[in-house]
Tab-separated table of C-alpha atoms in Angstrom:
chain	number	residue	atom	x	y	z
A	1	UNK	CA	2.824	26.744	-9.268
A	2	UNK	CA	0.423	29.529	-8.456
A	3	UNK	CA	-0.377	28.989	-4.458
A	4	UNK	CA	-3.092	31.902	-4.266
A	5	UNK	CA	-5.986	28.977	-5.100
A	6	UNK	CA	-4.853	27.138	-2.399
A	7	UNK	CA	-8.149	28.673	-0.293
A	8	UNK	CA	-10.090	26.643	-2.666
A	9	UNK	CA	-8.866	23.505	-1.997
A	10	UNK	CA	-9.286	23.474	1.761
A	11	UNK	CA	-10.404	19.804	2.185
A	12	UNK	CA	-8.057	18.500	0.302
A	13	UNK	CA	-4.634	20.095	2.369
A	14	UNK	CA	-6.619	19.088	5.270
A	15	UNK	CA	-7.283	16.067	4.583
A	16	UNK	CA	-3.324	15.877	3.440
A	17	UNK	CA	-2.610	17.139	6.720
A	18	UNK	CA	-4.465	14.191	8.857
A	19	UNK	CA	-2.901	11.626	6.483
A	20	UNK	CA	0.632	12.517	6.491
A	21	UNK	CA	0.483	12.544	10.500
A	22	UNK	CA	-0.814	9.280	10.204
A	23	UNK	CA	1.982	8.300	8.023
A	24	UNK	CA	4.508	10.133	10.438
A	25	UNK	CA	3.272	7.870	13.058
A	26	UNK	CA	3.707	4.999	10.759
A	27	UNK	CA	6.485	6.024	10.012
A	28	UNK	CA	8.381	6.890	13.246
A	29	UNK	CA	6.715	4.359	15.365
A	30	UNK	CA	7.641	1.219	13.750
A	31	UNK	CA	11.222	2.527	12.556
A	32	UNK	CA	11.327	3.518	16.707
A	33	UNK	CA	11.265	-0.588	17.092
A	34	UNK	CA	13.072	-1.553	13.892
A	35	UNK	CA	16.584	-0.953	15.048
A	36	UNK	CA	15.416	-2.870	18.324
A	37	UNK	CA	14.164	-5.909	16.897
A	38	UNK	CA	17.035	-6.130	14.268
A	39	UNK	CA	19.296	-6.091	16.903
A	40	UNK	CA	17.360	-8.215	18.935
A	41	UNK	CA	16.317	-11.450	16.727
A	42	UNK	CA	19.245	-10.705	14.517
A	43	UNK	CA	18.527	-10.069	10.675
A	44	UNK	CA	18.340	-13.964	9.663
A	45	UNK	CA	15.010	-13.860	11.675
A	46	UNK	CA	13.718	-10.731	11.135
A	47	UNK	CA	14.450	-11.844	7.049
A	48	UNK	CA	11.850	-14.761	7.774
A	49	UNK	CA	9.740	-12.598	8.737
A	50	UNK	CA	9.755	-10.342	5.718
A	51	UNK	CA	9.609	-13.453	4.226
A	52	UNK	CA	6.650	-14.722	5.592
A	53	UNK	CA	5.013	-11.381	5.607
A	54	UNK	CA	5.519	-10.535	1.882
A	55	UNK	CA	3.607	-13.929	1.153
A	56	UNK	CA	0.819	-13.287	3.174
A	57	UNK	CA	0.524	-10.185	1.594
A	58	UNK	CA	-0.861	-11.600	-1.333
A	59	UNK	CA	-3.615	-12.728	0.401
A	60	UNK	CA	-4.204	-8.978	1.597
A	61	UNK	CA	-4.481	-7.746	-1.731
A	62	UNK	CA	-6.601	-11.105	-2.629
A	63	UNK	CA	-9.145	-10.384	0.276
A	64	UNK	CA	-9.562	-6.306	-0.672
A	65	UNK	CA	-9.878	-7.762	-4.279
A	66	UNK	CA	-9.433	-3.826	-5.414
A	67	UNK	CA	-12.618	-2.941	-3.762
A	68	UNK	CA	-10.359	-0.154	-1.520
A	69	UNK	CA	-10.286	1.512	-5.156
A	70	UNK	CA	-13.608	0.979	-6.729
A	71	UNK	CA	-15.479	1.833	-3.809
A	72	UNK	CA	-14.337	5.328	-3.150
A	73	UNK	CA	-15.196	6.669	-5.875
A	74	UNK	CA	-18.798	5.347	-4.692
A	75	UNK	CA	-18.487	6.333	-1.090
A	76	UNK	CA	-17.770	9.849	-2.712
A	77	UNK	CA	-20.799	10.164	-4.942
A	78	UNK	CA	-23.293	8.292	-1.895
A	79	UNK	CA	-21.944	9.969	0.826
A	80	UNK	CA	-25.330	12.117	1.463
A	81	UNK	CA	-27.579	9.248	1.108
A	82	UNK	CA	-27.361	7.368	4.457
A	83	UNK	CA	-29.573	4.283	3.196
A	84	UNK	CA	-27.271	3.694	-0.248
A	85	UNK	CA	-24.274	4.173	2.007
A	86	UNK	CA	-25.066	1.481	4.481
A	87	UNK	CA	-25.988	-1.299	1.377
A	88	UNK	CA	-22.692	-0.157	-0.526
A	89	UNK	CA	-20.801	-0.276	2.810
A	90	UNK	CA	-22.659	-3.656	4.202
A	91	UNK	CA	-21.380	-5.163	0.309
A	92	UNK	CA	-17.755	-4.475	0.569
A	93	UNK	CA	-17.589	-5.718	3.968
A	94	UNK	CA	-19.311	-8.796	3.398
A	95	UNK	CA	-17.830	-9.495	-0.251
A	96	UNK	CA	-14.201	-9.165	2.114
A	97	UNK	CA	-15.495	-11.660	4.560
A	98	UNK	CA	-16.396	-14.099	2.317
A	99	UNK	CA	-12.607	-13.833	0.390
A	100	UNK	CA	-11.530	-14.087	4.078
A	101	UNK	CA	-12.657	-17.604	4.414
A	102	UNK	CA	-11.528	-18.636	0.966
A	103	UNK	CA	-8.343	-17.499	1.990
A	104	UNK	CA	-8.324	-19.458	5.497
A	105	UNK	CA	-9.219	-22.621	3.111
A	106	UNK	CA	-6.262	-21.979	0.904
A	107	UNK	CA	-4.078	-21.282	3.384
A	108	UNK	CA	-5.097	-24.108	5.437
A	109	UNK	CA	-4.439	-26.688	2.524
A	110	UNK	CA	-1.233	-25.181	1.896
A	111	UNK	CA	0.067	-26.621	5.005
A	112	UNK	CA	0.166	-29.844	3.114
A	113	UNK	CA	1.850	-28.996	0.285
A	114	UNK	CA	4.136	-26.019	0.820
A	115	UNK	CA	6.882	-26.548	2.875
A	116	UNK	CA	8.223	-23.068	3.616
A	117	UNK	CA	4.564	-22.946	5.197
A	118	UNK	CA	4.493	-25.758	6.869
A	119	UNK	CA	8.322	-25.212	9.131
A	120	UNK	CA	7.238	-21.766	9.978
A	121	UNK	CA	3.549	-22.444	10.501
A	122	UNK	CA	2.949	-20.408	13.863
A	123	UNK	CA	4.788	-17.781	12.244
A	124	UNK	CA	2.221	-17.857	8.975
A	125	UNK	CA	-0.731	-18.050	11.439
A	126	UNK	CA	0.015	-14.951	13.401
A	127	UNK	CA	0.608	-13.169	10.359
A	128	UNK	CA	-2.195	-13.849	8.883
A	129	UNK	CA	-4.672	-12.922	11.200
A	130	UNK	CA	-3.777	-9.347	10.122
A	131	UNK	CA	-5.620	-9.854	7.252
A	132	UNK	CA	-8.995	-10.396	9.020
A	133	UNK	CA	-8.491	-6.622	9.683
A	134	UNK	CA	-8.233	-6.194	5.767
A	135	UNK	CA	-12.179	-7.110	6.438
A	136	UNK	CA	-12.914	-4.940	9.376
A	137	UNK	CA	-11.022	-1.748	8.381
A	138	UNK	CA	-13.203	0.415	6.015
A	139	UNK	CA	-10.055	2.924	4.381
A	140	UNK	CA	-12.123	3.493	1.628
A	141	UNK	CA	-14.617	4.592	3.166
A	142	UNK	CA	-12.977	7.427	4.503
A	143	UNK	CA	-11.288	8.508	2.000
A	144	UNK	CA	-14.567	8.815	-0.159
A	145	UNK	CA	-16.328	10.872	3.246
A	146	UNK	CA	-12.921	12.790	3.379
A	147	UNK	CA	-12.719	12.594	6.662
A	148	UNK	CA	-9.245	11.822	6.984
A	149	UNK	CA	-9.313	12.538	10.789
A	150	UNK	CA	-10.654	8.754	11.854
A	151	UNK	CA	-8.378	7.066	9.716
A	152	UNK	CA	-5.218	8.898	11.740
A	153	UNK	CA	-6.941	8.367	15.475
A	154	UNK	CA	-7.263	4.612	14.496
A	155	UNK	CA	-4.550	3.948	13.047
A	156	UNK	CA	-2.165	5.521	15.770
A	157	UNK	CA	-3.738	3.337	17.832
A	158	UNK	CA	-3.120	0.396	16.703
A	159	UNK	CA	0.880	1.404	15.504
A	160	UNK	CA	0.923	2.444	19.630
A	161	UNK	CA	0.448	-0.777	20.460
A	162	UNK	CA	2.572	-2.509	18.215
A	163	UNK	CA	5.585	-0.116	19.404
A	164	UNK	CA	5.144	-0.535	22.742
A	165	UNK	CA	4.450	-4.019	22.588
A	166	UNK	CA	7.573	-4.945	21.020
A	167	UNK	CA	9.803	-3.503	23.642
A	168	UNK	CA	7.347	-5.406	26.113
A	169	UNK	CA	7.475	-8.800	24.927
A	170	UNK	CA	10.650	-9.120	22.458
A	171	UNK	CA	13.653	-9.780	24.167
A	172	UNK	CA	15.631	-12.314	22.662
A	173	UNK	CA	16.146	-13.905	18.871
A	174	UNK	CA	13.692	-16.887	19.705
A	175	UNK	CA	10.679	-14.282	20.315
A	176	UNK	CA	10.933	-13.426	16.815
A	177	UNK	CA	7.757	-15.459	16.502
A	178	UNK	CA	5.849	-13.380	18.250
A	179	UNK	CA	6.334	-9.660	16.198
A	180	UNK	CA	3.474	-10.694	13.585
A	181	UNK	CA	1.432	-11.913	16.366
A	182	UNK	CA	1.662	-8.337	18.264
A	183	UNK	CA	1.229	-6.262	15.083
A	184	UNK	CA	-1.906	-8.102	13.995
A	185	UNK	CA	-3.272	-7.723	17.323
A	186	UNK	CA	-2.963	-4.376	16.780
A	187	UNK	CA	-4.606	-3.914	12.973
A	188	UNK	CA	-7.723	-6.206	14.359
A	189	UNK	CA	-8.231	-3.460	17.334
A	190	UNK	CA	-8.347	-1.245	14.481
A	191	UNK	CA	-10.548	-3.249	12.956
A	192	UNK	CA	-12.820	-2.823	15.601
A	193	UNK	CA	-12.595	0.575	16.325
A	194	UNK	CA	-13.215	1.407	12.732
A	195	UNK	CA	-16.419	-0.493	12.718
A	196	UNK	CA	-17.693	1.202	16.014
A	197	UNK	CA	-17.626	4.633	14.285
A	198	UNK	CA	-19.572	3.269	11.225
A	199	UNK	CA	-22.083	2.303	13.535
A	200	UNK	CA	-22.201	3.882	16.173
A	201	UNK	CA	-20.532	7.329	14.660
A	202	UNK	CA	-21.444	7.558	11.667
A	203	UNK	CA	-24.676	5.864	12.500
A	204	UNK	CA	-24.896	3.424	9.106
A	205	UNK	CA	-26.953	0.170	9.271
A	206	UNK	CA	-25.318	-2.770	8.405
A	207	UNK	CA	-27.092	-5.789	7.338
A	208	UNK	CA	-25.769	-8.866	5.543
A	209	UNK	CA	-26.155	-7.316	1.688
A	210	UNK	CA	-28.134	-8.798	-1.280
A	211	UNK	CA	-26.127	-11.446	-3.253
A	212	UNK	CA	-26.922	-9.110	-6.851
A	213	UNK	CA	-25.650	-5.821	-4.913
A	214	UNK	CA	-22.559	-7.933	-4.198
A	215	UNK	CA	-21.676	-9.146	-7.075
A	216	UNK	CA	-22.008	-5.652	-8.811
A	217	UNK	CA	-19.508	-4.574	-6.539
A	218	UNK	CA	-17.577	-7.058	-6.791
A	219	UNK	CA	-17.819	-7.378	-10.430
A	220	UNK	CA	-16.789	-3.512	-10.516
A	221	UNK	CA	-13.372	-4.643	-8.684
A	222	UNK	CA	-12.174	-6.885	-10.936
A	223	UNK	CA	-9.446	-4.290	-12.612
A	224	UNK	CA	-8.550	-3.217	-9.618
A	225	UNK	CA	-7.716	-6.397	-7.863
A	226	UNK	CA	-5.766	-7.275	-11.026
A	227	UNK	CA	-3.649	-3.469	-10.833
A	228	UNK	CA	-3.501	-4.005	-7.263
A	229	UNK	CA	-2.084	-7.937	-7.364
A	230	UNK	CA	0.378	-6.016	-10.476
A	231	UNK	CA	1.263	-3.637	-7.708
A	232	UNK	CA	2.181	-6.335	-5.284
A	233	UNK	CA	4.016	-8.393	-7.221
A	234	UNK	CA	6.470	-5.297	-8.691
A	235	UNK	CA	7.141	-4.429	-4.710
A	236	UNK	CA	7.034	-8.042	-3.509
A	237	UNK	CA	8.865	-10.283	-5.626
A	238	UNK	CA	12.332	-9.272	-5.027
A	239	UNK	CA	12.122	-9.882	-1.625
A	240	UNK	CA	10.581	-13.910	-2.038
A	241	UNK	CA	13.323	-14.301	-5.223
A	242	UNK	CA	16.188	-13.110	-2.647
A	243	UNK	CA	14.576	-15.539	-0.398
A	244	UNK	CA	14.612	-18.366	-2.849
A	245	UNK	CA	18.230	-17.653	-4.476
A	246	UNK	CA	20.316	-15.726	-1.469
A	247	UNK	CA	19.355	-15.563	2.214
A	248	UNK	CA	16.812	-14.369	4.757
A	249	UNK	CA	19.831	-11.806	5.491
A	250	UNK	CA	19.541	-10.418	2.050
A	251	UNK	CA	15.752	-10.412	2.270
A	252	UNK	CA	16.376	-7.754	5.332
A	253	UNK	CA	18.816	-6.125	3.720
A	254	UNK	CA	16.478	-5.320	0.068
A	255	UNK	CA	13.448	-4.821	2.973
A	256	UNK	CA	15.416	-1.858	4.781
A	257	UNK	CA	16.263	-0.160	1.754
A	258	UNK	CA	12.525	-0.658	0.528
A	259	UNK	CA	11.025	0.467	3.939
A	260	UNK	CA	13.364	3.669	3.979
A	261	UNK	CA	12.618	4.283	-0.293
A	262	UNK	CA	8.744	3.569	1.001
A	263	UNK	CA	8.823	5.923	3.882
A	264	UNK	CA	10.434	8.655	1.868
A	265	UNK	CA	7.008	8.411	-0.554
A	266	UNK	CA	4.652	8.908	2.018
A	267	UNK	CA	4.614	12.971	1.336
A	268	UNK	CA	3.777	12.003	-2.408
A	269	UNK	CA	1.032	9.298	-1.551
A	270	UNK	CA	-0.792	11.481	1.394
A	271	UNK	CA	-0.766	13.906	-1.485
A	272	UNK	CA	-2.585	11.699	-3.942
A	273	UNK	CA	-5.081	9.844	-1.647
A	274	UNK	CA	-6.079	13.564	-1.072
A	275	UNK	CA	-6.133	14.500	-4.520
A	276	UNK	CA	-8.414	11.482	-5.983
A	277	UNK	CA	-11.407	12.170	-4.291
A	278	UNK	CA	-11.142	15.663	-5.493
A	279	UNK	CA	-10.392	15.266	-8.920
A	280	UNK	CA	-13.267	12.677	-9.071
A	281	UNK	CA	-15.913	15.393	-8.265
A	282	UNK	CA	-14.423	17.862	-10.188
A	283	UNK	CA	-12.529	16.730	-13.253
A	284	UNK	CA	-10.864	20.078	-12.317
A	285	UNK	CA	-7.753	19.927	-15.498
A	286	UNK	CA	-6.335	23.315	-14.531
A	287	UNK	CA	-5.436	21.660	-11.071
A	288	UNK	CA	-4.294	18.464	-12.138
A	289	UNK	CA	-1.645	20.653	-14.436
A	290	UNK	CA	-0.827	22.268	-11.564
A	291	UNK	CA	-0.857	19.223	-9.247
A	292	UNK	CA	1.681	17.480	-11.446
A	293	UNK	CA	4.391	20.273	-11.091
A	294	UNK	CA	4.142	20.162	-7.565
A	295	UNK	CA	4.725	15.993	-7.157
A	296	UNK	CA	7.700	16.383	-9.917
A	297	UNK	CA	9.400	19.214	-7.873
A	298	UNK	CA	8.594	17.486	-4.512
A	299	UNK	CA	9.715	14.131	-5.660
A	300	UNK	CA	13.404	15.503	-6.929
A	301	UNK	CA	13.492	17.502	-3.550
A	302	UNK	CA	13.144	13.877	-1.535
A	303	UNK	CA	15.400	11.643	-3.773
A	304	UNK	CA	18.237	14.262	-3.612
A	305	UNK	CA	17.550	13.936	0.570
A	306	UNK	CA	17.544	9.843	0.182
A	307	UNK	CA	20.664	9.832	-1.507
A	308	UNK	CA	22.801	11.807	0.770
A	309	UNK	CA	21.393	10.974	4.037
A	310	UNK	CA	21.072	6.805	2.739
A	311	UNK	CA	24.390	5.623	4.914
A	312	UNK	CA	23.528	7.062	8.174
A	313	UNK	CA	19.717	5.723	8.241
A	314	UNK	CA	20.124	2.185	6.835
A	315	UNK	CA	23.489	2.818	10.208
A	316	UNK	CA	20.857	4.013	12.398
A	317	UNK	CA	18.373	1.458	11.771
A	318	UNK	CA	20.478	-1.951	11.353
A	319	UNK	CA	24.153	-0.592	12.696
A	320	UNK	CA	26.366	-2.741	10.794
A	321	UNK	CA	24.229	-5.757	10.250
A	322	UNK	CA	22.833	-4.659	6.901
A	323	UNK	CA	25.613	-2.213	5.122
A	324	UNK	CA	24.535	-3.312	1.817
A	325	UNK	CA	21.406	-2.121	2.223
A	326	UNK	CA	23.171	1.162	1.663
A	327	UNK	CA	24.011	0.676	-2.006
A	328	UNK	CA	20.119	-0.516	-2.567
A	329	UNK	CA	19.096	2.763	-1.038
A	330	UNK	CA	20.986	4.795	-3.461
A	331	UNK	CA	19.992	3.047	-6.268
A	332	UNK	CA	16.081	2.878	-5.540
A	333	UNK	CA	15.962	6.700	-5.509
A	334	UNK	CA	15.796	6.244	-9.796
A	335	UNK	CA	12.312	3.948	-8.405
A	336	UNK	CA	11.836	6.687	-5.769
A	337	UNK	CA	10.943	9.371	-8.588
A	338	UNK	CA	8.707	7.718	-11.062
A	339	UNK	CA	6.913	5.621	-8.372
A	340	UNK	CA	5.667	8.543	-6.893
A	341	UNK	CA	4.970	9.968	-10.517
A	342	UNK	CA	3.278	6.761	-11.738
A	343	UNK	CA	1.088	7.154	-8.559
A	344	UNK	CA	0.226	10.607	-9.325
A	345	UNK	CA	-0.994	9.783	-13.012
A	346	UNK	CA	-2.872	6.272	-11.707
A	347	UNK	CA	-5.650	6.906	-9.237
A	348	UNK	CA	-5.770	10.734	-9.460
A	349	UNK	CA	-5.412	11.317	-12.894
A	350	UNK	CA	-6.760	8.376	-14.888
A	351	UNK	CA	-9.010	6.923	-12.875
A	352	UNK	CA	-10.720	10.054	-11.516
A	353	UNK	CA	-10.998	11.559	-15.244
A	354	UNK	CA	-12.927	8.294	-15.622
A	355	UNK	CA	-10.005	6.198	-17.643
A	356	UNK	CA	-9.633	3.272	-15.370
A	357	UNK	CA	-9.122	0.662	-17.965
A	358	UNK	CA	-5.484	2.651	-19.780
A	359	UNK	CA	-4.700	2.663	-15.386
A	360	UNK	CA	-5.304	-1.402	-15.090
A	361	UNK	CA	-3.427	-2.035	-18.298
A	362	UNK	CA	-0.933	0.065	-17.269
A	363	UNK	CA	0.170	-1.822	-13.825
A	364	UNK	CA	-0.490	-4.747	-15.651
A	365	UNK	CA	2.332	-3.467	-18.124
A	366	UNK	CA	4.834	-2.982	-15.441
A	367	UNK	CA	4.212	-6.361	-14.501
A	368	UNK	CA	5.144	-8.276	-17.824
A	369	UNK	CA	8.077	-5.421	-17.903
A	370	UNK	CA	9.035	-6.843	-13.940
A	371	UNK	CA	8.573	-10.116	-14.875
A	372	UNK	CA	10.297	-9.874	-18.567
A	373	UNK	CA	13.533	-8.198	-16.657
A	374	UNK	CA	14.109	-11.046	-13.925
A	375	UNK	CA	13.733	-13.371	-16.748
A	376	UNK	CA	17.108	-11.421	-18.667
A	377	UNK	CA	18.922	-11.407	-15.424
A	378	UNK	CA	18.281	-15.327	-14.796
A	379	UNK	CA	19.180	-16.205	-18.662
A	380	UNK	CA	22.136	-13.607	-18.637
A	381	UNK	CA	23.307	-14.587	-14.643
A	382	UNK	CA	23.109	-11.603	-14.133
A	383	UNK	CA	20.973	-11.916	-11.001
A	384	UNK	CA	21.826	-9.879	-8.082
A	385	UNK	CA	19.690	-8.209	-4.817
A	386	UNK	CA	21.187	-4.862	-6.822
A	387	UNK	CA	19.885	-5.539	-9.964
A	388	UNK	CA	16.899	-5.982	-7.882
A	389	UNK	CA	16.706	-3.019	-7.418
A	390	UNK	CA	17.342	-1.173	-10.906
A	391	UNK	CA	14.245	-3.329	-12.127
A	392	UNK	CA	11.725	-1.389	-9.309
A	393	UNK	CA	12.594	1.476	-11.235
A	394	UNK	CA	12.721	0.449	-14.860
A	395	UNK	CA	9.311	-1.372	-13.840
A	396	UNK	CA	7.671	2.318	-12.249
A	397	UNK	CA	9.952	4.146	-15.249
A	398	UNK	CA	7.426	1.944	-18.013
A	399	UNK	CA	4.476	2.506	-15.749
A	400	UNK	CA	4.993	6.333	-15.556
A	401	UNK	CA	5.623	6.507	-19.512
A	402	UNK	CA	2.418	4.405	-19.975
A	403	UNK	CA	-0.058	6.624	-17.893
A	404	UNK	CA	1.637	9.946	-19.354
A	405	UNK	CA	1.111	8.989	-22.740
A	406	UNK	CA	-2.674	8.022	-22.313
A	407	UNK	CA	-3.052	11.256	-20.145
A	408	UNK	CA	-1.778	13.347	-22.962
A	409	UNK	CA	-3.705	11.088	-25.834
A	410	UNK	CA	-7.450	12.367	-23.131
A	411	UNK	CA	-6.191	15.541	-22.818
A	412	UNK	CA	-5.989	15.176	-19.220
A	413	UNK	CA	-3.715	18.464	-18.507
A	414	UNK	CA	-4.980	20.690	-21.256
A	415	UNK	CA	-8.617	20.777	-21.960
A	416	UNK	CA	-10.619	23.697	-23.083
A	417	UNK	CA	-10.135	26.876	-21.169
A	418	UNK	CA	-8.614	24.950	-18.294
C-alpha cells in the first residue's frame, strides 16, 4: 500500500486516532476489573450476568432500531445546516425514546411470563437502565460531524467510573448484583454529558420532532435494525444456548474468549468507523482498493498475536477458573479474520458506495447460515461451547464471501481510472 497519500486523508487517521484511544480505554479499563470481579463473585455469577446482559442486549439493538447507521450518513451530508441538523437530531432521539418505553412495557410484562426474568429481576432492572443511555447517547452523530474527540472524552468518563466503582463497591460473590447497576450508572452520565454538548456545544435546538419527519427516519432504519438484530444474534446466541444447554460457567468461559477475540478487533473497527464517513463523501474506489489491503494485512498480523499469546490472557484474566476458554480463543481467530473483513466490506464499502440493500441481505444471510449450523449440531449431537465457536466464523466466513462478491459484481475496487 502506497502511504505517500496518507496527507490526504488527515481526518480520517485522526479521527482513527481519537477512536482507538477510546477503545484502549475500553479496553484496558474494564479488562483492569475483569480479573477482579471473576475472582470476586466467582464465574457462576459473573455467567448470570453475561447471561442477563446478552438478553438485554436485544433490547439495545431494538431501541437504536439501526438508526446509529442510517443517520450518519445524514449527519454527514447536514452537518453545515444547523436548522436540518437539530430536526434530524431532535427525530432520532425522540423515535429512541419512544422504543424506550415500548421496551419498559415489554420488559415489564415479561416478568409474568419468563421465568429466568422473573428470579433475577433486580439483576434485569439494573441492566437495563443502560439502555436508556442507548436514547441519550448520540454516536452517530459524531461520527457523521467527525469529531471523534467527544465521543473519547465521554466515553472515558463513564468506563472511569465503572472501573473504579467496581473495586469500590464489589467485594464479595453476593454483590454480583450490583456490577450492571454501576456500569449503567455510568453509560446514563454519558448520556448526559453527550446531550450537554449538543446543546450547549454544539449549540443545536432540540424540540420534540414532527410525527412525518419521524417516521421517515424511522422508516429509513428499517434494514438496518434488521442487519443490526442479524448482527446480534450471530454474537449473542451462543452465549444464551450455553446458558440453556451447559452452565452459567460455560457462558463465562465462551464470554472471555469473545471479549479477548472482540478486543483484538478494535484496531480493525476504529479503522472502519473512520473510513465510512469518508467513503460516503467521496466514493473515492482507488482508496477503498487500497483500504482493503491494509485491513487483510492488519487482520493476519492480530490473529497470528491472538493465537500465541491466547493461554496467558484468558490466565491473566480468569487464573484457572476458565482454562477452556483457552481452546475457544484459538479457535475464534478463523472468526477473528473475516469478521473484521466482513466489517470492512459492510458499512464502508457497500453502504457508503450507496448498496445498502446487498449489506442488509447479507447479515441477514449469516443469520439463516448461524441459525442453519446450530440446527446440524442439535440433529447431529454434535453440540458443544467449541463448535460454538467454529460457527462465529463459518457465519462471518459466508458474510465476507457475500459482500465480496456484490462488491466485485458494482465494481466497487476497480472503477474507471481509479
Amino acid at each position: 500500500m502506497n502511504f505517500k497519500g496518507l496527507s490526504n486523508y488527515k481526518v480520517i487517521i485522526k479521527n482513527t486516532g481519537y477512536l482507538s484511544a477510546l477503545e484502549v480505554f475500553k479496553l484496558i479499563m474494564p479488562f483492569i476489573a475483569l480479573p477482579y470481579i471473576i475472582r470476586t463473585v466467582g464465574g457462576e455469577k459473573y455467567g448470570m450476568i453475561v447471561f442477563v446482559q446478552t438478553v438485554i442486549s436485544y433490547f439495545s439493538v431494538f431501541i437504536n432500531f439501526g438508526l446509529d447507521i442510517s443517520a450518519v450518513k445524514d449527519v454527514a451530508i447536514l452537518r453545515h445546516d444547523k436548522r436540518q441538523l437539530s430536526e434530524l437530531v431532535s427525530s432520532v432521539l425522540g423515535i429512541k425514546l419512544l422504543l424506550w418505553f415500548f421496551s419498559a412495557i415489554v420488559l415489564f410484562f415479561s416478568f409474568f411470563f419468563v421465568e429466568v426474568i422473573r428470579e433475577n429481576g433486580l439483576l434485569v432492572l439494573f441492566a437495563f437502565l443502560a439502555c436508556f443511555a442507548d436514547v441519550l447517547f448520540p454516536v452517530w452523530y459524531f461520527q457523521g460531524v467527525e469529531r471523534m474527540k467527544y465521543i473519547t472524552l465521554i466515553r472515558f468518563f463513564s468506563i472511569l467510573f465503572y472501573t473504579v466503582s467496581v473495586f469500590i463497591f464489589i467485594h464479595s460473590e453476593v454483590d454480583y448484583i450490583f456490577i450492571p447497576l454501576l456500569q449503567s450508572i455510568g453509560l446514563l452520565l454519558s448520556g448526559l454529558l453527550s446531550v450537554y454538548v449538543l446543546t450547549k456545544i454544539d449549540k443545536l435546538r432540540l424540540r420534540w420532532p414532527i410525527f412525518s419527519t419521524m417516521k421517515s427516519y424511522f422508516v429509513e432504519s428499517v434494514p438496518f435494525f434488521i442487519s443490526r438484530l442479524s448482527v446480534l444474534i450471530n454474537s449473542g446466541l451462543a452465549k444464551i444456548v450455553c446458558g440453556l444447554f451447559f452452565s452459567m460457567q460455560a457462558v463465562a468461559a465462551f464470554d472471555l474468549a469473545q471479549k479477548i477475540a472482540t478486543a483484538a478487533l478494535i484496531p480493525l473497527q476504529m479503522l472502519n468507523q473512520s473510513i465510512y464517513p469518508h467513503l460516503s463523501r467521496t466514493k473515492d474506489h482507488r482508496f477503498a482498493r487500497k483500504a482493503f489491503m491494509f485491513v487483510a494485512m492488519l487482520a493476519l498480523i492480530i490473529i497470528g498475536f491472538v493465537y500465541i499469546l491466547a493461554p496467558y490472557a484468558v490466565l491473566f484474566f480468569a487464573g484457572n477458573e476458565l482454562n477452556e476458554a483457552i481452546i475457544l480463543l484459538r479457535i475464534m481467530c478463523f472468526y477473528i479474520f473475516f469478521a473484521g473483513m466482513s466489517m470492512f466490506m459492510g458499512t464502508p464499502i457497500l453502504v457508503a458506495f450507496g448498496y445498502s440493500k446487498p449489506f442488509n441481505i447479507s447479515v441477514i444471510f449469516g443469520t439463516l447460515m448461524l441459525m442453519l449450523c446450530y440446527c446440524l449440531l442439535y440433529l447431529f449431537n454434535y453440540i458443544s461451547i467449541a463448535n460454538f465457536a467454529w460457527i462465529m466464523g463459518i457465519t462471518e466466513l459466508s458474510v465476507f464471501l457475500f459482500r465480496i462478491y456484490y462488491s466485485l459484481e458494482h465494481k466497487i475496487f476497480f472503477n474507471g481510472t481509479n
